[in-house]
Amino acid sequence: MEPLIRFDNWVWNPNTLELRNGAHVVRLEPRVAHLFRYLITHPGDLLTHDRIVEAVWDRRVLSDEAVRKAVSALRHALAFDGAENYIRTIHKKGYLSTFPDYFVVNLETPDSTDTENSSTPPP
């Protein structure tokens, strides 16, 4: 079982692919979930189309539109109650992940948080 990831008012459950903000729950498609994991572990990095395809789509050949659709789906999932946009588009260059530090939450005691943050990617 993978640990939960907490950032801002959100909790990510990689086991169920659910993002939760209070009572608001969104289940991500597997590829969008993989994109989310990649973006949250690379805050401040300029992520080009090729870099995202290599990490998320295992170097498969696909259009820019496929990446844009996945980013759009993730933005939509995170656009709850005026939530901050955690993904910036850098015109003709790629995407900039602006996720805050996250905390790994122990599944045995979900109210406690590990002291590890974004310097240690989730398993």
PDB file of C-alpha atoms in Angstrom:
ATOM      1  CA  MET A   1       0.000   0.000   0.000  1.00  0.00           C
ATOM      2  CA  GLU A   2       1.366   3.365  -0.997  1.00  0.00           C
ATOM      3  CA  PRO A   3       1.208   6.233   1.524  1.00  0.00           C
ATOM      4  CA  LEU A   4      -1.122   9.196   1.137  1.00  0.00           C
ATOM      5  CA  ILE A   5       0.295  12.525  -0.003  1.00  0.00           C
ATOM      6  CA  ARG A   6      -0.960  15.765   1.595  1.00  0.00           C
ATOM      7  CA  PHE A   7      -0.480  19.255   0.089  1.00  0.00           C
ATOM      8  CA  ASP A   8      -2.415  22.420   0.880  1.00  0.00           C
ATOM      9  CA  ASN A   9      -5.997  21.229   1.590  1.00  0.00           C
ATOM     10  CA  TRP A  10      -5.629  18.199  -0.686  1.00  0.00           C
ATOM     11  CA  VAL A  11      -4.955  14.554   0.035  1.00  0.00           C
ATOM     12  CA  TRP A  12      -3.845  12.226  -2.766  1.00  0.00           C
ATOM     13  CA  ASN A  13      -4.488   8.511  -2.404  1.00  0.00           C
ATOM     14  CA  PRO A  14      -2.362   6.707  -5.009  1.00  0.00           C
ATOM     15  CA  ASN A  15      -4.060   3.413  -4.126  1.00  0.00           C
ATOM     16  CA  THR A  16      -7.512   4.601  -5.226  1.00  0.00           C
ATOM     17  CA  LEU A  17      -6.308   7.379  -7.592  1.00  0.00           C
ATOM     18  CA  GLU A  18      -8.436   9.865  -5.632  1.00  0.00           C
ATOM     19  CA  LEU A  19      -7.735  13.509  -4.904  1.00  0.00           C
ATOM     20  CA  ARG A  20      -9.703  14.757  -1.913  1.00  0.00           C
ATOM     21  CA  ASN A  21     -10.294  18.283  -0.672  1.00  0.00           C
ATOM     22  CA  GLY A  22     -12.673  17.992   2.273  1.00  0.00           C
ATOM     23  CA  ALA A  23     -15.823  16.308   0.982  1.00  0.00           C
ATOM     24  CA  HIS A  24     -14.848  16.996  -2.652  1.00  0.00           C
ATOM     25  CA  VAL A  25     -13.388  13.823  -4.204  1.00  0.00           C
ATOM     26  CA  VAL A  26     -12.124  13.348  -7.761  1.00  0.00           C
ATOM     27  CA  ARG A  27     -10.918  10.026  -9.127  1.00  0.00           C
ATOM     28  CA  LEU A  28      -8.205  10.479 -11.739  1.00  0.00           C
ATOM     29  CA  GLU A  29      -7.713   8.312 -14.777  1.00  0.00           C
ATOM     30  CA  PRO A  30      -4.516   6.252 -14.418  1.00  0.00           C
ATOM     31  CA  ARG A  31      -2.487   8.286 -16.944  1.00  0.00           C
ATOM     32  CA  VAL A  32      -3.601  11.587 -15.373  1.00  0.00           C
ATOM     33  CA  ALA A  33      -2.688  10.153 -11.958  1.00  0.00           C
ATOM     34  CA  HIS A  34       0.778   9.296 -13.281  1.00  0.00           C
ATOM     35  CA  LEU A  35       1.101  12.846 -14.641  1.00  0.00           C
ATOM     36  CA  PHE A  36       0.037  14.243 -11.248  1.00  0.00           C
ATOM     37  CA  ARG A  37       2.702  12.164  -9.467  1.00  0.00           C
ATOM     38  CA  TYR A  38       5.349  13.404 -11.904  1.00  0.00           C
ATOM     39  CA  LEU A  39       4.348  17.058 -11.606  1.00  0.00           C
ATOM     40  CA  ILE A  40       4.128  17.111  -7.807  1.00  0.00           C
ATOM     41  CA  THR A  41       7.609  15.585  -7.533  1.00  0.00           C
ATOM     42  CA  HIS A  42       9.134  18.179  -9.891  1.00  0.00           C
ATOM     43  CA  PRO A  43       8.068  21.564  -8.479  1.00  0.00           C
ATOM     44  CA  GLY A  44       9.706  24.531 -10.161  1.00  0.00           C
ATOM     45  CA  ASP A  45      11.002  22.446 -13.067  1.00  0.00           C
ATOM     46  CA  LEU A  46      10.194  23.424 -16.636  1.00  0.00           C
ATOM     47  CA  LEU A  47       8.742  20.214 -18.017  1.00  0.00           C
ATOM     48  CA  THR A  48       8.830  19.978 -21.790  1.00  0.00           C
ATOM     49  CA  HIS A  49       6.498  17.806 -23.852  1.00  0.00           C
ATOM     50  CA  ASP A  50       9.334  15.341 -24.470  1.00  0.00           C
ATOM     51  CA  ARG A  51      10.258  15.132 -20.796  1.00  0.00           C
ATOM     52  CA  ILE A  52       6.642  14.498 -19.786  1.00  0.00           C
ATOM     53  CA  VAL A  53       6.169  11.884 -22.522  1.00  0.00           C
ATOM     54  CA  GLU A  54       9.342  10.116 -21.447  1.00  0.00           C
ATOM     55  CA  ALA A  55       8.319  10.023 -17.771  1.00  0.00           C
ATOM     56  CA  VAL A  56       4.550   9.526 -18.012  1.00  0.00           C
ATOM     57  CA  TRP A  57       3.959   7.787 -21.332  1.00  0.00           C
ATOM     58  CA  ASP A  58       7.131   5.658 -21.339  1.00  0.00           C
ATOM     59  CA  ARG A  59       8.499   7.361 -24.475  1.00  0.00           C
ATOM     60  CA  ARG A  60       5.505   6.464 -26.645  1.00  0.00           C
ATOM     61  CA  VAL A  61       4.984   8.646 -29.669  1.00  0.00           C
ATOM     62  CA  LEU A  62       1.969  10.868 -29.110  1.00  0.00           C
ATOM     63  CA  SER A  63       0.724  14.282 -30.014  1.00  0.00           C
ATOM     64  CA  ASP A  64       1.036  17.468 -28.028  1.00  0.00           C
ATOM     65  CA  GLU A  65      -2.757  17.296 -27.763  1.00  0.00           C
ATOM     66  CA  ALA A  66      -2.608  14.108 -25.656  1.00  0.00           C
ATOM     67  CA  VAL A  67      -0.364  15.847 -23.127  1.00  0.00           C
ATOM     68  CA  ARG A  68      -2.547  18.981 -23.181  1.00  0.00           C
ATOM     69  CA  LYS A  69      -5.674  16.890 -22.529  1.00  0.00           C
ATOM     70  CA  ALA A  70      -4.068  15.144 -19.557  1.00  0.00           C
ATOM     71  CA  VAL A  71      -2.876  18.470 -18.116  1.00  0.00           C
ATOM     72  CA  SER A  72      -6.348  19.933 -18.671  1.00  0.00           C
ATOM     73  CA  ALA A  73      -7.989  16.975 -16.900  1.00  0.00           C
ATOM     74  CA  LEU A  74      -5.642  17.421 -13.941  1.00  0.00           C
ATOM     75  CA  ARG A  75      -6.265  21.174 -13.804  1.00  0.00           C
ATOM     76  CA  HIS A  76     -10.001  20.511 -13.888  1.00  0.00           C
ATOM     77  CA  ALA A  77      -9.724  18.025 -11.013  1.00  0.00           C
ATOM     78  CA  LEU A  78      -7.801  20.578  -8.941  1.00  0.00           C
ATOM     79  CA  ALA A  79     -10.078  23.519  -9.809  1.00  0.00           C
ATOM     80  CA  PHE A  80     -12.250  23.198  -6.733  1.00  0.00           C
ATOM     81  CA  ASP A  81     -13.597  26.192  -4.869  1.00  0.00           C
ATOM     82  CA  GLY A  82     -11.243  28.628  -6.588  1.00  0.00           C
ATOM     83  CA  ALA A  83      -8.217  26.475  -5.809  1.00  0.00           C
ATOM     84  CA  GLU A  84      -4.815  27.686  -6.931  1.00  0.00           C
ATOM     85  CA  ASN A  85      -3.680  26.572 -10.361  1.00  0.00           C
ATOM     86  CA  TYR A  86      -0.684  24.335  -9.678  1.00  0.00           C
ATOM     87  CA  ILE A  87       0.355  23.965 -13.316  1.00  0.00           C
ATOM     88  CA  ARG A  88       1.509  26.925 -15.415  1.00  0.00           C
ATOM     89  CA  THR A  89       1.816  26.746 -19.178  1.00  0.00           C
ATOM     90  CA  ILE A  90       5.004  28.297 -20.514  1.00  0.00           C
ATOM     91  CA  HIS A  91       4.172  29.178 -24.121  1.00  0.00           C
ATOM     92  CA  LYS A  92       6.013  26.956 -26.642  1.00  0.00           C
ATOM     93  CA  LYS A  93       8.249  25.550 -23.897  1.00  0.00           C
ATOM     94  CA  GLY A  94       6.174  23.272 -21.661  1.00  0.00           C
ATOM     95  CA  TYR A  95       4.702  23.306 -18.180  1.00  0.00           C
ATOM     96  CA  LEU A  96       5.887  24.608 -14.842  1.00  0.00           C
ATOM     97  CA  SER A  97       4.805  22.662 -11.787  1.00  0.00           C
ATOM     98  CA  THR A  98       3.980  25.011  -8.907  1.00  0.00           C
ATOM     99  CA  PHE A  99       2.818  22.435  -6.367  1.00  0.00           C
ATOM    100  CA  PRO A 100       3.761  23.281  -2.786  1.00  0.00           C
ATOM    101  CA  ASP A 101       5.770  20.975  -0.556  1.00  0.00           C
ATOM    102  CA  TYR A 102       3.876  17.811   0.176  1.00  0.00           C
ATOM    103  CA  PHE A 103       3.880  15.467   3.143  1.00  0.00           C
ATOM    104  CA  VAL A 104       3.690  11.708   3.208  1.00  0.00           C
ATOM    105  CA  VAL A 105       0.876  10.512   5.451  1.00  0.00           C
ATOM    106  CA  ASN A 106       1.226   7.212   7.273  1.00  0.00           C
ATOM    107  CA  LEU A 107      -1.744   4.996   6.379  1.00  0.00           C
ATOM    108  CA  GLU A 108      -1.845   3.404   9.845  1.00  0.00           C
ATOM    109  CA  THR A 109      -2.348   6.841  11.441  1.00  0.00           C
ATOM    110  CA  PRO A 110      -3.768   9.136   8.725  1.00  0.00           C
ATOM    111  CA  ASP A 111      -3.780  12.207  10.983  1.00  0.00           C
ATOM    112  CA  SER A 112      -0.015  12.102  11.390  1.00  0.00           C
ATOM    113  CA  THR A 113       2.358  13.304   8.723  1.00  0.00           C
ATOM    114  CA  ASP A 114       5.847  12.199   7.996  1.00  0.00           C
ATOM    115  CA  THR A 115       8.480  14.899   7.988  1.00  0.00           C
ATOM    116  CA  GLU A 116       9.534  13.998   4.464  1.00  0.00           C
ATOM    117  CA  ASN A 117       8.507  16.530   1.864  1.00  0.00           C
ATOM    118  CA  SER A 118       9.033  17.147  -1.825  1.00  0.00           C
ATOM    119  CA  SER A 119      12.760  16.553  -1.550  1.00  0.00           C
ATOM    120  CA  THR A 120      11.837  12.863  -1.250  1.00  0.00           C
ATOM    121  CA  PRO A 121       9.488  11.673  -4.000  1.00  0.00           C
ATOM    122  CA  PRO A 122       6.652   9.386  -2.971  1.00  0.00           C
ATOM    123  CA  PRO A 123       7.256   5.671  -3.571  1.00  0.00           C
TER     124      PRO A 123
END
